Coordinates of C-alpha atoms and ligand atoms in Angstrom, one line a residue:
X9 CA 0.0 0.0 0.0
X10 CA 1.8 2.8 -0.8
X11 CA 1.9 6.0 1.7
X12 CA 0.0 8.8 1.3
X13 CA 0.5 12.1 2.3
X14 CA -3.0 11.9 4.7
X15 CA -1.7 8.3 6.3
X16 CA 1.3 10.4 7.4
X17 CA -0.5 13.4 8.9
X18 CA -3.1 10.9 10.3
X19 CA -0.3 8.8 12.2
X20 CA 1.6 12.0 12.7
X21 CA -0.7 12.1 16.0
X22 CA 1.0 8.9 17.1
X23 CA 4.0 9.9 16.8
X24 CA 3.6 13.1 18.0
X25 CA 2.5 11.4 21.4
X26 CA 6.0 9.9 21.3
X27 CA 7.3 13.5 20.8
X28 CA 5.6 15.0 24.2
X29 CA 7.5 16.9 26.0
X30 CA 8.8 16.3 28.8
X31 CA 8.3 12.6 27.7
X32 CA 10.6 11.0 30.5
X33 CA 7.1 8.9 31.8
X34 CA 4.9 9.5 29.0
X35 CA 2.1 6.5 29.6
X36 CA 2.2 2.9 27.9
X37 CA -0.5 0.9 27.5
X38 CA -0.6 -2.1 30.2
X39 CA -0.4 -5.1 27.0
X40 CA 3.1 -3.3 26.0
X41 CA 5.0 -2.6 28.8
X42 CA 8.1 -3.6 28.8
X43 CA 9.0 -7.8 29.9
X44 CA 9.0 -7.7 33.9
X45 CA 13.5 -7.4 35.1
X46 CA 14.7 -10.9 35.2
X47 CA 13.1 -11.9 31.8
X48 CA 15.7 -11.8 28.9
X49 CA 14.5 -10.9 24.9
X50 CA 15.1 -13.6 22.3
X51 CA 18.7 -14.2 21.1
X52 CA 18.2 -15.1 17.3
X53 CA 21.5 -15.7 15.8
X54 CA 20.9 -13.4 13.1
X55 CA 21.4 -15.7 9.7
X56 CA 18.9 -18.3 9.5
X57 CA 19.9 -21.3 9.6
X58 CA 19.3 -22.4 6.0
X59 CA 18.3 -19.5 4.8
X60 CA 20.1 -16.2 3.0
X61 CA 17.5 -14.1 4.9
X62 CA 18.8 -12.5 8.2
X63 CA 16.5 -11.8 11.5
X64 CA 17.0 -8.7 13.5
X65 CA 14.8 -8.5 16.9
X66 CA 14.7 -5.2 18.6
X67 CA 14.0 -6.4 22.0
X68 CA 14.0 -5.7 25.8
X69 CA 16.9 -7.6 27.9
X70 CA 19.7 -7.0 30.3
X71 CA 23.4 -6.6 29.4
X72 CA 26.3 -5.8 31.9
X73 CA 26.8 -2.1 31.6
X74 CA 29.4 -1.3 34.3
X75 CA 31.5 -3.9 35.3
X76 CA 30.1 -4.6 38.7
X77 CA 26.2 -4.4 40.6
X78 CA 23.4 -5.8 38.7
X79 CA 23.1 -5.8 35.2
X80 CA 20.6 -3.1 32.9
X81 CA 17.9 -3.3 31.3
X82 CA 18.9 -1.9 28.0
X83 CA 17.2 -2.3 24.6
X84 CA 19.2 -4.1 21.9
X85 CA 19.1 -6.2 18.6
X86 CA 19.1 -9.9 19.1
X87 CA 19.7 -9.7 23.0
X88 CA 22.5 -7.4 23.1
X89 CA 23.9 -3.6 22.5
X90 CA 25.5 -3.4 19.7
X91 CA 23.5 -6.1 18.2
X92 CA 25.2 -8.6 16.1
X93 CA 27.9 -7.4 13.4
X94 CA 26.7 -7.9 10.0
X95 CA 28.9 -8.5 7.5
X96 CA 28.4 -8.9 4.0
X97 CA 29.7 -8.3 0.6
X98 CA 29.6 -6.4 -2.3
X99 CA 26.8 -6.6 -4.8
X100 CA 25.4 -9.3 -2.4
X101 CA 21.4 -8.8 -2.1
X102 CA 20.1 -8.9 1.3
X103 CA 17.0 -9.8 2.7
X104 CA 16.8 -8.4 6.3
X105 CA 13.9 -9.5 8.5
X106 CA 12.8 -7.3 11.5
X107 CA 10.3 -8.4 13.9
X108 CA 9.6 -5.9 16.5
X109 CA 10.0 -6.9 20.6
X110 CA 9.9 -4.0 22.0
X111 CA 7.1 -1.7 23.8
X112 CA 6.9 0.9 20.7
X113 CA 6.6 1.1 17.2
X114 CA 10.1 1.2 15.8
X115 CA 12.2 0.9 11.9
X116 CA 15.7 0.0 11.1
X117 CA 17.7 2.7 8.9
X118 CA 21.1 1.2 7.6
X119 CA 23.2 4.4 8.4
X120 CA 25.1 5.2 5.0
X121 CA 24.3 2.6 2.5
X122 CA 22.7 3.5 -0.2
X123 CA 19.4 1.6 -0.4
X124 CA 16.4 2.8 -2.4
X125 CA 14.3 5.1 -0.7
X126 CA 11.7 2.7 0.5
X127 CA 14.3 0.3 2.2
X128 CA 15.6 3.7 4.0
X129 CA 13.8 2.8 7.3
X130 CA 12.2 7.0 8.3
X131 CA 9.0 6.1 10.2
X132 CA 6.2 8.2 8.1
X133 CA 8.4 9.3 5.3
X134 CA 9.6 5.7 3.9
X135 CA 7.4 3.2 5.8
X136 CA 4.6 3.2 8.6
X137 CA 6.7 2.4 11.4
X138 CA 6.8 -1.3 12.6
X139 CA 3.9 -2.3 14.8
X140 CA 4.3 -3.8 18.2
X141 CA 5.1 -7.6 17.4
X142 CA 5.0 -6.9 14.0
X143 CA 7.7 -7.3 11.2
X144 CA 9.1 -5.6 8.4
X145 CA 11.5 -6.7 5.2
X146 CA 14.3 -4.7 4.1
X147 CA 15.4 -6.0 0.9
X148 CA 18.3 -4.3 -0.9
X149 CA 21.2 -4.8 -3.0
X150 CA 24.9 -3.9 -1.3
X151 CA 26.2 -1.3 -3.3
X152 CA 29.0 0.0 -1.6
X153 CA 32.1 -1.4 1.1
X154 CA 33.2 0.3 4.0
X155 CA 32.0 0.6 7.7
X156 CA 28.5 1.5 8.7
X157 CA 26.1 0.4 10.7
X158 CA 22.0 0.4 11.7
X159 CA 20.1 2.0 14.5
X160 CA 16.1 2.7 14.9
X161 CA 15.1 5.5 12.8
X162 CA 11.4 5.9 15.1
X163 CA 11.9 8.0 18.2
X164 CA 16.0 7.8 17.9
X165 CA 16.7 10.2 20.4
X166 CA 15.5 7.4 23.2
X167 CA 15.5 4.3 20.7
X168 CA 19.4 4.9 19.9
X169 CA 20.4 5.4 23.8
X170 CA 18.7 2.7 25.2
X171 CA 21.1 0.7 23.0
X172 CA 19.6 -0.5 19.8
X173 CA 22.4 0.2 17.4
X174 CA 24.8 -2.7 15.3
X175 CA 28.1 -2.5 13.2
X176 CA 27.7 -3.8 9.4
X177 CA 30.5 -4.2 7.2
X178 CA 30.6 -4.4 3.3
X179 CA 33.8 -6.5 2.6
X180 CA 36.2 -5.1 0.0
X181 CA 36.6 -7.5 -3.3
X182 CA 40.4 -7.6 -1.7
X183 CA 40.5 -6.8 1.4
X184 CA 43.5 -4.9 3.3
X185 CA 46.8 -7.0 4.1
X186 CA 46.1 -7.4 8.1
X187 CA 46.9 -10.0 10.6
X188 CA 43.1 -9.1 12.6
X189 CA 40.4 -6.8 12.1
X190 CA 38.6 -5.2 15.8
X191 CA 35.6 -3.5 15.9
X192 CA 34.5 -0.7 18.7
X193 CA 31.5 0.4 19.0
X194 CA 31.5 3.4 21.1
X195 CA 28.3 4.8 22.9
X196 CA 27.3 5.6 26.3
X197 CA 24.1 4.7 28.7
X198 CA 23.0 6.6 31.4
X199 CA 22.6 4.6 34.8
X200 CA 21.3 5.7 38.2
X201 CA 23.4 3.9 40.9
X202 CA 21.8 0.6 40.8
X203 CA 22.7 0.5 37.4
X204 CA 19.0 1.3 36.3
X205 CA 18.6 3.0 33.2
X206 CA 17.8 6.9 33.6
X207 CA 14.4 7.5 31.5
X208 CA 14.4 11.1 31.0
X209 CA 14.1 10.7 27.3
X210 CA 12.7 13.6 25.5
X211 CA 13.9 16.5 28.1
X212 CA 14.0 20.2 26.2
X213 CA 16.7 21.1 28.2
X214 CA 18.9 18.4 26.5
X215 CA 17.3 18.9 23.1
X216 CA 18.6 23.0 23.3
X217 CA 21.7 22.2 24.4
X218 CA 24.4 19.1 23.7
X219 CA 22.0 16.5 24.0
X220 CA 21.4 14.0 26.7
X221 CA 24.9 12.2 27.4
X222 CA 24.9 9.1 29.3
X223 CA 26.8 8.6 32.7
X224 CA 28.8 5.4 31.4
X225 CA 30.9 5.1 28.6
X226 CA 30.9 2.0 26.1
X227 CA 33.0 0.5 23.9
X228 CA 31.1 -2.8 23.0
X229 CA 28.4 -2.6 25.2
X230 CA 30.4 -2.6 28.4
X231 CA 32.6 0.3 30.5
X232 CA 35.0 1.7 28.4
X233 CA 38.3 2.4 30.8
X234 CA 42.1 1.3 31.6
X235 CA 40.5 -2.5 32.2
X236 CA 39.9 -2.9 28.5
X237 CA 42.7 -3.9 26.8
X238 CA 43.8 -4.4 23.2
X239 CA 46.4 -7.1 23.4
X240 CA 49.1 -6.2 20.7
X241 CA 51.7 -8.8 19.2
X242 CA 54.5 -7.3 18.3
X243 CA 54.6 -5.7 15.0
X244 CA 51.1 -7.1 14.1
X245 CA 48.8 -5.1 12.0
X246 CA 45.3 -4.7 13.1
X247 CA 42.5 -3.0 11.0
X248 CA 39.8 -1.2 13.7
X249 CA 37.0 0.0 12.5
X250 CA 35.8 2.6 14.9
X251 CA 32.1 3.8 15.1
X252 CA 30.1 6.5 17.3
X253 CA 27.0 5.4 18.2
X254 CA 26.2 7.6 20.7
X255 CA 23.0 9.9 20.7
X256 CA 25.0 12.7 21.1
X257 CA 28.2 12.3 22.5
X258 CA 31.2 12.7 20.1
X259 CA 34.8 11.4 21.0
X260 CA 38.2 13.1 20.2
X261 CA 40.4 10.0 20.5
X262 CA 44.4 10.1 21.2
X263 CA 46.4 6.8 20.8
X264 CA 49.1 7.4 23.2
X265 CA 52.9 6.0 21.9
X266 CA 51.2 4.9 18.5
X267 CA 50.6 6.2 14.9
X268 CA 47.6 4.6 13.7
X269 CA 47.0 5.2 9.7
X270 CA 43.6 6.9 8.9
X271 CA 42.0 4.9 5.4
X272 CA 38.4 5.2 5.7
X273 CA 36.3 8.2 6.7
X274 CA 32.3 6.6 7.2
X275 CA 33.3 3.5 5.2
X276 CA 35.0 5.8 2.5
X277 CA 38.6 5.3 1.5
X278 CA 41.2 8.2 1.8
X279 CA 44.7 8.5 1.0
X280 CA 46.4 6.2 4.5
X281 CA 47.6 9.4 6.5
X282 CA 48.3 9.6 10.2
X283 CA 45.6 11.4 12.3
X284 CA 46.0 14.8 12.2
X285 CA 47.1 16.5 15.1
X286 CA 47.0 13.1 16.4
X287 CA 43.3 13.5 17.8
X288 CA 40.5 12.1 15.5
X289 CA 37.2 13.7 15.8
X290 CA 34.5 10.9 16.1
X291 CA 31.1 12.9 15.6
X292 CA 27.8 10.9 16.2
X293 CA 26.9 8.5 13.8
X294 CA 30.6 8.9 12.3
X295 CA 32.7 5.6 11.5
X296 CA 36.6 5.7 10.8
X297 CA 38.9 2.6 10.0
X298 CA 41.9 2.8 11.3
X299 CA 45.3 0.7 10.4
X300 CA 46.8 0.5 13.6
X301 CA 50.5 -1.2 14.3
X302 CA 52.2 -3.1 16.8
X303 CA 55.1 -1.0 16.9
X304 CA 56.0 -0.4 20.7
X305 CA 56.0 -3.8 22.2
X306 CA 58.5 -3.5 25.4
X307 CA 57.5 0.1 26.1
X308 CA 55.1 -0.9 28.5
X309 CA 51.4 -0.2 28.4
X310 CA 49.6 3.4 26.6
X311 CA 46.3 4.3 26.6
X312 CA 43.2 5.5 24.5
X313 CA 42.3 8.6 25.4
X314 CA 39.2 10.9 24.9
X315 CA 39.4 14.3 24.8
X316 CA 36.6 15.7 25.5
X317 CA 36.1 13.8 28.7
X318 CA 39.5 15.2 29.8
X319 CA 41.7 12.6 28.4
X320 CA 39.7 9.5 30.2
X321 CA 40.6 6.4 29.3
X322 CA 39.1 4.5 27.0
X323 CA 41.1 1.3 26.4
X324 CA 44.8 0.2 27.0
X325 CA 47.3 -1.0 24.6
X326 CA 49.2 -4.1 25.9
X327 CA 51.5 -6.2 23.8
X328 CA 51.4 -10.1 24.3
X329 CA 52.3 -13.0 22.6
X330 CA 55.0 -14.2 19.9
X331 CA 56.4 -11.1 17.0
X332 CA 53.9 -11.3 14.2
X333 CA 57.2 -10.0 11.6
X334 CA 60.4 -8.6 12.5
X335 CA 60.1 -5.5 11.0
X336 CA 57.5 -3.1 11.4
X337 CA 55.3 -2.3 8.1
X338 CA 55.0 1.0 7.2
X339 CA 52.4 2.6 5.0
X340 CA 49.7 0.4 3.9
X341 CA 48.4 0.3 0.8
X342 CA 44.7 2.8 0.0
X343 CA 42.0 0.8 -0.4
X344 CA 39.8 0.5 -3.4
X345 CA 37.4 3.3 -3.8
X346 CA 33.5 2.8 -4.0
X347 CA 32.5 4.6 -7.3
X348 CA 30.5 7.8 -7.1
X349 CA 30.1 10.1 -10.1
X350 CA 32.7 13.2 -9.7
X351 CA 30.4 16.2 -8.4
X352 CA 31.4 18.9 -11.4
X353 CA 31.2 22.2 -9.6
X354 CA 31.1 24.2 -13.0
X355 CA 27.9 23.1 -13.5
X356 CA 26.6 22.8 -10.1
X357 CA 23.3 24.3 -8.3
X358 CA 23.9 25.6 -4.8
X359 CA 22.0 25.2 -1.9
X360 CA 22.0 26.6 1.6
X361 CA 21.1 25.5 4.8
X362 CA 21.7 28.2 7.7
X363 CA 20.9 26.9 11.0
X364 CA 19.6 29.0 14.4
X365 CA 18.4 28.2 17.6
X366 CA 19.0 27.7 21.2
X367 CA 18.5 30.3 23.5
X368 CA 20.9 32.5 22.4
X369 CA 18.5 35.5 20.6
X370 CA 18.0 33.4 17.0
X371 CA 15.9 33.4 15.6
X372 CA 13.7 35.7 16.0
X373 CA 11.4 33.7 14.1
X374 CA 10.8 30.1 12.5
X375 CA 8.3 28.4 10.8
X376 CA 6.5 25.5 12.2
X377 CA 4.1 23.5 10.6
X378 CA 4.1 26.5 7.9
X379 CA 3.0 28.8 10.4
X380 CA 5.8 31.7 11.5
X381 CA 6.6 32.1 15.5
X382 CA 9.0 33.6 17.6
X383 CA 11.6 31.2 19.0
X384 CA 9.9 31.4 22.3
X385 CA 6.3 30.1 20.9
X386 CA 8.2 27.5 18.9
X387 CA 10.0 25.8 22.4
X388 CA 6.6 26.7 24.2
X389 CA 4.3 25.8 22.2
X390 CA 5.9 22.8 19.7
X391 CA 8.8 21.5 22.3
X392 CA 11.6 22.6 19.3
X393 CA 14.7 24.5 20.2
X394 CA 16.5 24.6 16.5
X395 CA 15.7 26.0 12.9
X396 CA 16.7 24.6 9.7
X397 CA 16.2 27.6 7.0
X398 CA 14.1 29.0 9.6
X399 CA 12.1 25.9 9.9
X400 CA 11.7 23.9 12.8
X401 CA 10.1 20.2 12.2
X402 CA 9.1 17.4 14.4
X403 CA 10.6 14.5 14.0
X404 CA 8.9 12.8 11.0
X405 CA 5.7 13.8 11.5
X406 CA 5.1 16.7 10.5
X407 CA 7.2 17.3 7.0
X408 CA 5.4 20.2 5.1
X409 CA 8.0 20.8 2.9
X410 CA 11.4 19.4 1.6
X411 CA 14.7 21.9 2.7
X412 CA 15.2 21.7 -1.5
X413 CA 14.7 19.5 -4.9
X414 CA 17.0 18.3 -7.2
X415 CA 16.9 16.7 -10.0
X416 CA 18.0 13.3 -10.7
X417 CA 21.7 13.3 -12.0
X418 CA 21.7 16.9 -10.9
X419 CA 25.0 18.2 -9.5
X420 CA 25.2 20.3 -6.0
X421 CA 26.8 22.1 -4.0
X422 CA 25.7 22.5 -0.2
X423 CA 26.4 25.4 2.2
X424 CA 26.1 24.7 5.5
X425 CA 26.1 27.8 8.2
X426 CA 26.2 27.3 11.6
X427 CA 24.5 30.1 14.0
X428 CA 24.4 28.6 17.1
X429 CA 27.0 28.0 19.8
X430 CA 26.9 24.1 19.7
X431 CA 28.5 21.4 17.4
X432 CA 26.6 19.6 14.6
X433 CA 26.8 16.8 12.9
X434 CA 24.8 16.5 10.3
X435 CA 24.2 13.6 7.9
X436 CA 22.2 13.2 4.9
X437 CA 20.5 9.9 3.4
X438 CA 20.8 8.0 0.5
X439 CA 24.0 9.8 -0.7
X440 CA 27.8 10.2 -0.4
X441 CA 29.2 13.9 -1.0
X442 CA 32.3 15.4 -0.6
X443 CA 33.6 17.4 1.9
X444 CA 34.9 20.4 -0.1
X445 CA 35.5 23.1 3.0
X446 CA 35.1 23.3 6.6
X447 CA 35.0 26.9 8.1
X448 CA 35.9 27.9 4.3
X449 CA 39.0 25.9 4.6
X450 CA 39.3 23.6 1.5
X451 CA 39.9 19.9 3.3
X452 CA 43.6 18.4 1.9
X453 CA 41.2 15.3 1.1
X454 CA 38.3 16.0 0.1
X455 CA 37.0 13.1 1.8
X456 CA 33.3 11.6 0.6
X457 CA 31.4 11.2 4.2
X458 CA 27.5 10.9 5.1
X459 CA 28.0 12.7 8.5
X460 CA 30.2 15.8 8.9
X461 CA 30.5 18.1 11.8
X462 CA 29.8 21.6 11.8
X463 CA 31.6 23.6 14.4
X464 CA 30.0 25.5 16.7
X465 CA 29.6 29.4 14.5
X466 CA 31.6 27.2 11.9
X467 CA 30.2 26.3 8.2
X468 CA 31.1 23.5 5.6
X469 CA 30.4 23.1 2.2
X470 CA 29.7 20.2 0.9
X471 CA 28.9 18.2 -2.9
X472 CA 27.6 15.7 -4.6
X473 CA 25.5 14.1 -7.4
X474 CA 21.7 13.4 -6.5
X475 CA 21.3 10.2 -8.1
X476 CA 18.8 8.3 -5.6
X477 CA 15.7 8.8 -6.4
X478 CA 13.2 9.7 -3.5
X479 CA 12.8 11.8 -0.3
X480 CA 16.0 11.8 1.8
X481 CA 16.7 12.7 5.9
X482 CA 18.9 15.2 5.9
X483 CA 19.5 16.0 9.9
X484 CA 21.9 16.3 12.7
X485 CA 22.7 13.3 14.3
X486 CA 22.9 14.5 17.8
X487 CA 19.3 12.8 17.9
X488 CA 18.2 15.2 20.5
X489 CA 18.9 18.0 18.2
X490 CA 16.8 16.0 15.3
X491 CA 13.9 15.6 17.6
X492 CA 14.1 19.5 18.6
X493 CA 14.0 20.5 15.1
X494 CA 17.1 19.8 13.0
X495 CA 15.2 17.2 10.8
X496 CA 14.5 18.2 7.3
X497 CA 14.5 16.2 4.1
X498 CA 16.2 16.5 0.4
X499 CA 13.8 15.7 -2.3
X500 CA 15.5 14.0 -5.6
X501 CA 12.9 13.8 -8.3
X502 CA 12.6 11.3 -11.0
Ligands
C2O15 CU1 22.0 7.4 11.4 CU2 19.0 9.5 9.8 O1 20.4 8.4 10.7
CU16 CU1 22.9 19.2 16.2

């Protein structure tokens, strides 16, 4: 049945609900409340036996969060947060199964690949969101290799942080000469001290500001810190694929005493090149693979380090067991580039997007729901602290109209401008574009991303080639920032 515009102002209502604010305790109906602590959701290894088609189950269960004192009760794919790593390769066509556990309606977006529009997962503008106990296919042909990963697309902002979120991989035809390849999936949950989860989803104080960061680190599911160690043999060469799956949290990571070589930005491959400055920037919903080497062994332990938590501890280095060569390796080798068509900017259309908001005297006004306010009505009144264009939209629901068209095939260029005092970073759907200037600095690389942070008063411009046909997120990925207003969508017409 394909979705109208009515179906999607009628269940706009629904979601709305979802949107109320402050929504810490908003009610739930008695039949979907969530399994009683003690009972654990259904751990489906996630390819059927048998079968080419794969089961994901968002689902209520309990995970050890912080290393001692009870377990949580987190949400997560197949049992666990991250759910299971799915791994596939290119051109293969996958059928993805989701049947929905949990105590809300809910849809899987595959963050990055580019799926047709009606495999995209957005809850009213792609699909009507899963039903409780319900299930819905995703079907879609792997186009691309890199890093990226899947996360609820319905009510993200408390979906996401409750820890429904997985790593997915799109092997290269030859993959990179490495002895082991780790993945760290890096998020946070926040626990009361019982290690109960803190349900103040939904606050506006945390959608006007940095977003609502959790208490507890994770790297994997469990406490990041000194205790979590990366065992090292000498000289070996390890391939980590890094992701940020945080709500809102970014990380600025150091690794102390080693030179790790950057080769993919969001599953993307660059030119290998140490991390500049030596502190990568690891903005929501961001992925970066590193090469990293075993090239201290003797010199004791060294840490992983985030910045922005004043150089806490993420993870220790340790080496162990027999010399995986003699002699160090040095540069490895790029890896094959996915194939996007060259953006031409002689021939390009540009585009703006200027956001405002948050308190600090912008904008004066903003439409919502077509309608102009002051910024004041708009936080009242709708619960929204940001404009896009001097638009503010709820989260799905309410999408009047698109931030701009392009044609099919068209080439464009993308101005971002940041007003406000806080950090964005913003991805778009269904497309790769390049990363042409940040704070009207060309970039060295050039890199192709799907999520780019915009400094705080900073801008980036950005381009690409709108070749997916249909109606594309385009949003910051701090998801409390989304649901206050920083959700619009790209239209690319036939
Ligand atoms: Cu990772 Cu629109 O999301
Ligand atoms: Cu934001």
């Amino acid at each position: 049945m394909p979705l109208t515009r009515r179906d999607f102002l009628q269940s706009a209502g629904a979601a709305l609900g979802a949107l109320a604010l402050p929504s810490a305790s908003s009610p739930t109906p008695a039949d979907a409340r969530p399994p009683a602590a003690g009972s654990v959701c259904v751990s489906v290894p996630p390819r059927l036996a048998g079968a080419s088609a794969i089961e994901l189950v968002p689902g209520v269960c309990r995970q050890a969060i912080r290393p001692d004192g009870p377990q949580t009760e987190i949400w997560g794919f197949n049992g666990s947060a991250p759910g299971p790593l799915l791994r596939f390769r290119q051109g293969e066509s996958v059928a993805i199964r989701v049947r929905n556990a949990l105590p809300q309606p809910t849809t899987v977006h595959w963050h990055g690949l580019r799926v047709p529009n009606a495999m995209d997962g957005v809850p009213h503008v792609t699909q009507h969101p899963i039903a409780l106990g319900g299930t819905f296919d995703y079907r879609y042909r792997v186009e691309d290799t890199g890093t990226y990963w899947y996360h609820p697309h319905q009510s993200s902002f408390e979906q996401v942080p409750r820890g429904l979120y997985g790593m997915l991989v799109v092997e290269e035809a030859k993959p990179l000469a490495v002895d082991r390849e780790v993945h760290w999936v890096l998020s946070d949950f926040k626990l009361d001290q019982g290690n109960r989860p803190v349900e103040d989803f939904g606050r506006i104080l945390d959608f006007g500001t940095e977003g609502r960061h959790g208490n507890v680190v994770t790297l994997n599911g469990t406490a990041a810190g000194a205790h979590r160690r990366l065992e090292l043999r000498p000289g070996e060469r390890v391939r980590l694929r890094l992701l940020n799956a945080a709500s809102a949290r970014a990380f600025l990571l150091e690794f102390r005493g080693h030179s790790p070589w950057i080769v993919a930005y969001d599953g993307q491959a660059v030119a290998p090149h140490p991390i500049p400055d030596g502190r990568l920037l690891l903005g929501a919903g961001q992925r970066t693979d590193l090469v990293l080497d075993g090239t201290r062994p003797g010199a004791g332990e060294f840490a992983v380090v985030d910045h922005r938590r004043a150089a806490a501890t993420m993870a220790t280095l340790a080496y162990a067991g027999k010399p995986a060569r003699a002699k160090a390796l040095g540069r490895p080798a790029a890896l094959a580039p996915n194939r996007y068509v060259e953006p031409d900017l002689g021939r390009a259309t540009d585009h703006y997007l200027v956001f405002e908001g948050s308190g600090q005297g912008t904008p004066a006004i903003g439409r919502v729901d077509g309608k102009a306010l002051d910024v004041e009505d708009i936080a009242r009144r709708h619960g929204l602290t940001w404009t896009m264009n001097y638009t503010a939209q709820h989260e799905h629901a309410m999408m009047h109209e698109p931030l701009f068209r392009l044609r099919r095939g068209e080439h464009a260029t993308v101005k971002m401008i940041n007003n406000t005092d806080f950090e964005h970073p913003m991805h778009l759907h269904g497309h790769f574009f390049r990363v042409l200037a940040i704070n009207d600095i060309p970039t060295r690389l050039r890199e192709w991303r799907d999520t780019v942070v915009i400094d705080p008063r900073g801008s980036c411009d950005i381009a690409l080639v709108a070749d997916n046909v249909g109606e594309w997120m385009f949003h910051c990925h701090i998801l409390d920032h989304a649901a206050g207003g920083m959700m619009g969508t790209v239209v690319v017409e036939a």
